[in-house]
PDB file of C-alpha atoms in Angstrom:
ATOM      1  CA  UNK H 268      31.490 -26.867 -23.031  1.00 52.00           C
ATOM      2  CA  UNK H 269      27.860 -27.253 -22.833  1.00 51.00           C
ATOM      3  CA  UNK H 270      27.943 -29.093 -19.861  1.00 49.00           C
ATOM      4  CA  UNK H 271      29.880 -26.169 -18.135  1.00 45.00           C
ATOM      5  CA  UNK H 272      27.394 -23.671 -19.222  1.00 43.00           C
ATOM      6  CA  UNK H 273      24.313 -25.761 -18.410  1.00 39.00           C
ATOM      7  CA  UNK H 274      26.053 -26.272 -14.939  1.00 37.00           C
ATOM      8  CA  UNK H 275      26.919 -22.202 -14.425  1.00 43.00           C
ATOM      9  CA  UNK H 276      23.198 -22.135 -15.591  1.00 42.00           C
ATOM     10  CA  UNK H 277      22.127 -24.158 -12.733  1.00 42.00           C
ATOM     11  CA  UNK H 278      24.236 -22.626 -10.026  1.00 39.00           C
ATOM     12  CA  UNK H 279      23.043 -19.410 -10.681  1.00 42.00           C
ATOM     13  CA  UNK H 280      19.617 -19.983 -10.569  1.00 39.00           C
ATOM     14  CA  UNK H 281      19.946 -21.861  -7.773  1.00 42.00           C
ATOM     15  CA  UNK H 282      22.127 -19.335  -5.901  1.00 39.00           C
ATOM     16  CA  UNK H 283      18.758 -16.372  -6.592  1.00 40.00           C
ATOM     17  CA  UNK H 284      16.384 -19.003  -5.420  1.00 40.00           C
ATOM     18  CA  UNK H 285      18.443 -19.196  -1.985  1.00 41.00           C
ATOM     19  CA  UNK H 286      18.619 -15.540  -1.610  1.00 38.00           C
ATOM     20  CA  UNK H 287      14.630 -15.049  -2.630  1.00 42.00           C
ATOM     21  CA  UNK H 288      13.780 -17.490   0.489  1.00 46.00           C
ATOM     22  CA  UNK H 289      16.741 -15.507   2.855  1.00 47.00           C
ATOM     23  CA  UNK H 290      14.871 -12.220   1.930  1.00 47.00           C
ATOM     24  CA  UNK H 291      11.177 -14.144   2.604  1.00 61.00           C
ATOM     25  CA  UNK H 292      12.504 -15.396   5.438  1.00 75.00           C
ATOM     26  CA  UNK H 293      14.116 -12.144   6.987  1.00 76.00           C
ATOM     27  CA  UNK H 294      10.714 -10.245   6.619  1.00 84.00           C
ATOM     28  CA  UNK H 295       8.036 -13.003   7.628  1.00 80.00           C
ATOM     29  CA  UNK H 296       8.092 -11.469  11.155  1.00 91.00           C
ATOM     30  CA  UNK H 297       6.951  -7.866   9.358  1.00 92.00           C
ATOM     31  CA  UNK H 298       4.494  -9.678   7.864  1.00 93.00           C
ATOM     32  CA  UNK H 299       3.232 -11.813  10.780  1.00 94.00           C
ATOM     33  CA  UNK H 300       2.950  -8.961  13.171  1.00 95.00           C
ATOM     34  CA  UNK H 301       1.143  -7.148   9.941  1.00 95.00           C
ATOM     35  CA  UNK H 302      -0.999  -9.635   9.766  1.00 95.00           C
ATOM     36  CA  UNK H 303      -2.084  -9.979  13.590  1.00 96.00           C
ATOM     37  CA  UNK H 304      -2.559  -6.255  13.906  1.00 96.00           C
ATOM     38  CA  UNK H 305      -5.271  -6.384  11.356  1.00 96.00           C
ATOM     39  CA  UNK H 306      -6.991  -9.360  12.714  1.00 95.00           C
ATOM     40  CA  UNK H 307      -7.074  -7.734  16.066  1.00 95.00           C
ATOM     41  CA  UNK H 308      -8.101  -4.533  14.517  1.00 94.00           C
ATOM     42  CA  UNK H 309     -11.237  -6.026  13.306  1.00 92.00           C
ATOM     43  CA  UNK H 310     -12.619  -5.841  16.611  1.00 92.00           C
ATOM     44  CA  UNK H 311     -13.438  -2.621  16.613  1.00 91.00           C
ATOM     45  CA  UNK H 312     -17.204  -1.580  15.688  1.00 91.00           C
ATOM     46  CA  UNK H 313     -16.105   1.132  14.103  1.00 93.00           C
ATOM     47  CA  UNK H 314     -14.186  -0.518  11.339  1.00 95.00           C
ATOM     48  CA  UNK H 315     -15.540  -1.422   7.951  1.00 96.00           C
ATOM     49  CA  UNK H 316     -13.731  -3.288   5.242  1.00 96.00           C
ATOM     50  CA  UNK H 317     -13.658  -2.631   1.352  1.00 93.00           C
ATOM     51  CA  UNK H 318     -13.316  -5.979  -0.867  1.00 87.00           C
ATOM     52  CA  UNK H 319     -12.834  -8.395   2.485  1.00 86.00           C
ATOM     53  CA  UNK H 320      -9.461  -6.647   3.104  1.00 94.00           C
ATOM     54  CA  UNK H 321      -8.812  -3.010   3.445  1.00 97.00           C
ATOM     55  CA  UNK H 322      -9.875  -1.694   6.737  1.00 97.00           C
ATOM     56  CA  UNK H 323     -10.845   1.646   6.865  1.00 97.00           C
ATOM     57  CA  UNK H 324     -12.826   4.385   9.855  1.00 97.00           C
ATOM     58  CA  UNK H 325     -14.815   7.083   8.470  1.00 97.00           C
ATOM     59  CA  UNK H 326     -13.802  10.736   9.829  1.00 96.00           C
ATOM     60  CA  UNK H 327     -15.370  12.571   7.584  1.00 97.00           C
ATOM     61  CA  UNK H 328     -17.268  11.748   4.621  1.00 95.00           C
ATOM     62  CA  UNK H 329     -18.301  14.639   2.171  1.00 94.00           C
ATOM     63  CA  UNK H 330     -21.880  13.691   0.721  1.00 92.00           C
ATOM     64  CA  UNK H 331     -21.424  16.462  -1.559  1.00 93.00           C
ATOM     65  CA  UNK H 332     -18.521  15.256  -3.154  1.00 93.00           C
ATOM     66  CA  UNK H 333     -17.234  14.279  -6.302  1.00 89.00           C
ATOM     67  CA  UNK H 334     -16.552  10.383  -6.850  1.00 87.00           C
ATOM     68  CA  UNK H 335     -13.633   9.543  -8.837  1.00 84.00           C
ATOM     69  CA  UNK H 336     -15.317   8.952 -12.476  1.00 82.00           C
ATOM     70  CA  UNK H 337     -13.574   5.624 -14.003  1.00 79.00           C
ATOM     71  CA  UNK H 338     -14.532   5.985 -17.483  1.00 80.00           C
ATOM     72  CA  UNK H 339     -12.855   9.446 -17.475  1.00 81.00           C
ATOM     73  CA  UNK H 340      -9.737   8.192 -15.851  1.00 77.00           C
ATOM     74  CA  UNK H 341      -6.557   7.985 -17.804  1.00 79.00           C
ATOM     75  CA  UNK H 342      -2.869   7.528 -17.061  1.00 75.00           C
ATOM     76  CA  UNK H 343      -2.396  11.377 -16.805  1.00 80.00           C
ATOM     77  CA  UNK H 344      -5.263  11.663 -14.301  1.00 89.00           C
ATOM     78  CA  UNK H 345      -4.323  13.385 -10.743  1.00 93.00           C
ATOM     79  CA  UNK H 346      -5.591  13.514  -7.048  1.00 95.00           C
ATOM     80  CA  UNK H 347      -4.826  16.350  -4.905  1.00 97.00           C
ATOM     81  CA  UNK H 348      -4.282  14.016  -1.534  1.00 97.00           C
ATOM     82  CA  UNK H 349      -3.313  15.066   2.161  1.00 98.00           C
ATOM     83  CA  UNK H 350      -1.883  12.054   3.974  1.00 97.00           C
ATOM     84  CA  UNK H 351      -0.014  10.738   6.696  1.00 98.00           C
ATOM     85  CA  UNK H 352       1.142   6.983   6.789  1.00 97.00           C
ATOM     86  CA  UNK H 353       2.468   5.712   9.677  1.00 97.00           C
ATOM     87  CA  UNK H 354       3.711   1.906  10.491  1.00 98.00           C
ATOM     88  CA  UNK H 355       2.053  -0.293  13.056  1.00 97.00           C
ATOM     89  CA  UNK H 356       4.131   0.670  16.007  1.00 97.00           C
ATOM     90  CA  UNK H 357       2.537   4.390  15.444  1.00 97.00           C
ATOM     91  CA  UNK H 358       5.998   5.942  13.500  1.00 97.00           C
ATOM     92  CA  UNK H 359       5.006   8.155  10.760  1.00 97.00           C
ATOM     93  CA  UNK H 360       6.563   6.754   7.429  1.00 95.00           C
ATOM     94  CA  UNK H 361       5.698   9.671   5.306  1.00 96.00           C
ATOM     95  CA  UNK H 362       3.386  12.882   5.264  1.00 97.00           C
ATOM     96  CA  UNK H 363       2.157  14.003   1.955  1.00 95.00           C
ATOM     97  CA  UNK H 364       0.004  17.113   0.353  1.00 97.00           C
ATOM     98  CA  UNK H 365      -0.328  17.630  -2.877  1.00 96.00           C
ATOM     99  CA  UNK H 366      -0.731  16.173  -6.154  1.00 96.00           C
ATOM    100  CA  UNK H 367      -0.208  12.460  -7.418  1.00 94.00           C
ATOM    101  CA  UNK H 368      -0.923  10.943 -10.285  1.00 93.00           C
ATOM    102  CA  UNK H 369      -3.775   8.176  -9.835  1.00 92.00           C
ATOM    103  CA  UNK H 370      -1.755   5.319 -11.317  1.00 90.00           C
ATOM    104  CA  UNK H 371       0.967   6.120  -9.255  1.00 91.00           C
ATOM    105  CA  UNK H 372      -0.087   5.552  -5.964  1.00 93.00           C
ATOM    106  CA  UNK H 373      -0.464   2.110  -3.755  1.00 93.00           C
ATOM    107  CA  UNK H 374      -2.754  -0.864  -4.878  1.00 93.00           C
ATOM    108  CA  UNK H 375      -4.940  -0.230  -1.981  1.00 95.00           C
ATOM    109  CA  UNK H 376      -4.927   3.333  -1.847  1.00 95.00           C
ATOM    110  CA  UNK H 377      -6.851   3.540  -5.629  1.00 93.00           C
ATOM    111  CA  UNK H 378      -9.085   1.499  -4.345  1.00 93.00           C
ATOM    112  CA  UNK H 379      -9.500   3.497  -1.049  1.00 95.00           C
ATOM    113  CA  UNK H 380      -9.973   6.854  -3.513  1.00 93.00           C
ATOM    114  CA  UNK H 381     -12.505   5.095  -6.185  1.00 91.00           C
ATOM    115  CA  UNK H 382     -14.449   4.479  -3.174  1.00 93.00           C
ATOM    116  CA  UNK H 383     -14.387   8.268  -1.437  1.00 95.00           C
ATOM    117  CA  UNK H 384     -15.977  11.243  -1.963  1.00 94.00           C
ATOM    118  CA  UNK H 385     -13.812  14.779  -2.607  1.00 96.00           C
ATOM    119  CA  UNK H 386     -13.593  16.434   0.856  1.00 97.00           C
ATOM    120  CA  UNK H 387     -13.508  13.121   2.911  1.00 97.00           C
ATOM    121  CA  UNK H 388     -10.946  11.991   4.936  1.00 98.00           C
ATOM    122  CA  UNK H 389     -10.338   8.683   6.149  1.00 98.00           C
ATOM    123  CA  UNK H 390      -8.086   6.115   8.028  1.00 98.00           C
ATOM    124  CA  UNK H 391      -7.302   3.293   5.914  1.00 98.00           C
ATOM    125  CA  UNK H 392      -5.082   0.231   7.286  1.00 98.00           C
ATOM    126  CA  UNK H 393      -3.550  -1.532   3.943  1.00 97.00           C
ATOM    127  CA  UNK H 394      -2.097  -5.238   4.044  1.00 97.00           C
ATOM    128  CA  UNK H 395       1.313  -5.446   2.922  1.00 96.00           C
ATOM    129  CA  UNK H 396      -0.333  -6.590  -0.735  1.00 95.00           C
ATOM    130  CA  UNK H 397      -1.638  -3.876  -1.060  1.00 96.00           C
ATOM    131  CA  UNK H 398       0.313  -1.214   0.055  1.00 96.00           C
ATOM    132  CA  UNK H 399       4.353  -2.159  -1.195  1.00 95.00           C
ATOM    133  CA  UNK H 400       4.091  -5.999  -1.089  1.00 94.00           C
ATOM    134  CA  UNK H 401       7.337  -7.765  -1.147  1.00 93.00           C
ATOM    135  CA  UNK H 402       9.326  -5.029  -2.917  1.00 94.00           C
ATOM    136  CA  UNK H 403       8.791  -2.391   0.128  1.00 95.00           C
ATOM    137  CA  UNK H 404      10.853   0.907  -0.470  1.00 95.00           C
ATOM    138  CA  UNK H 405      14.161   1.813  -0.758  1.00 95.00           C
ATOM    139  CA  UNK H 406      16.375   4.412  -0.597  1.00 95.00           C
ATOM    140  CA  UNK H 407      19.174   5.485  -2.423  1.00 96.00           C
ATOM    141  CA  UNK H 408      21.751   3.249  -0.070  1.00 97.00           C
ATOM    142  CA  UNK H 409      19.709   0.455  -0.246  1.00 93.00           C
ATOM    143  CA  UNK H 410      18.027   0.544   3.302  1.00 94.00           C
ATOM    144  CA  UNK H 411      14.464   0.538   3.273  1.00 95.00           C
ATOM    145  CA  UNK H 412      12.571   3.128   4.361  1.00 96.00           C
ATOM    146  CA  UNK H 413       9.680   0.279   4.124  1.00 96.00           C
ATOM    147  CA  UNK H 414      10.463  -3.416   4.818  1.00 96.00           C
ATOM    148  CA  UNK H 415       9.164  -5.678   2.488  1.00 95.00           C
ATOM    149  CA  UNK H 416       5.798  -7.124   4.099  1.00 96.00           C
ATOM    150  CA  UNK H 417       4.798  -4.285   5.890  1.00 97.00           C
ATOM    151  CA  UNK H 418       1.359  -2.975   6.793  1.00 97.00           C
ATOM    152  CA  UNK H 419       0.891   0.510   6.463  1.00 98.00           C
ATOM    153  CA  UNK H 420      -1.920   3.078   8.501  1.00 98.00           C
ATOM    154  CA  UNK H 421      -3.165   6.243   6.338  1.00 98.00           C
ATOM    155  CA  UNK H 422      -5.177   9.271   7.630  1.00 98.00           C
ATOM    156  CA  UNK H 423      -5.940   9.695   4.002  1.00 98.00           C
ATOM    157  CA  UNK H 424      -8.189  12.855   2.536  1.00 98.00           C
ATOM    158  CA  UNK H 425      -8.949  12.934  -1.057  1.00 96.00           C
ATOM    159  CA  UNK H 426      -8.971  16.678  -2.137  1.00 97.00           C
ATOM    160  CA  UNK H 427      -9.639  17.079  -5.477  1.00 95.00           C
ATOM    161  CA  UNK H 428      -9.875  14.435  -8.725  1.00 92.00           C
ATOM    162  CA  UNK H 429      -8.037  16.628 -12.120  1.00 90.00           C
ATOM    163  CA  UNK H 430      -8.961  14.478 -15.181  1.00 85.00           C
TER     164      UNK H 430
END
């Protein structure tokens, strides 16, 4: 009996390790061609990088605006954002106004807003780890609306901070 269960044990782990590398596998060209845009985007002289790897161009940038205040930040804090995010070919993904809450939005985009002024507007390239990562988005079938390993481009304004 044990021996059957330590076996069932084994073949299903085994089984989720196979389908983990198939899903890896299926997306390493997203991430490739991810990866080579942003190494060929470097070129440019008019792109600067936040923490060696968020790219980001300066539109705008609001000297007279408010910088998001981390010790006043809590889980209930809110931006009031205007964005468009578009993949690497130049499709937009998603446009956005309004408000989000802080700890909801991207890895790379709190960093992008901790960094900016109120009133600026920016366009921010994120690496795949730091905008969805592996999980990418889904919708309610189960297509993605974002592959897994994908790079995402933001023309990203940060509009207000509500603490």
């Amino acid at each position: 009996m044990r021996r059957k269960i330590l076996l069932s044990i084994i073949l299903t782990l085994s089984t989720a390790l196979m389908f983990t590398a198939c899903i890896d596998e299926k997306y390493y060209d997203t991430k490739d061609a991810g990866d080579k845009y942003l190494e060929q985007n470097l070129t440019s002289d008019t792109i600067q990088v936040l923490s060696d790897v968020i790219q980001y161009k300066v539109y705008y940038n609001n000297e007279y605006g408010l910088n998001l205040n981390l010790d006043l930040l809590q889980t209930y804090s809110q931006v009031d954002i205007r964005y468009t995010a578009y993949f690497i070919d130049g499709t937009v993904y998603e446009e956005i106004a309004g408000s989000a809450y802080y700890t909801a939005l991207p890895k790379g985009l709190k960093e992008v807003v901790r960094k900016m002024k109120t009133g600026s507007k920016w366009r921010v390239w994120l690496p795949q780890n730091l905008a969805y990562g592996s999980d990418g988005v889904q919708n309610d079938d189960g297509s993605y609306a974002v592959d897994p390993y994908t790079t995402l481009i933001y023309d990203f304004e940060l509009l207000a901070i509500k603490y």
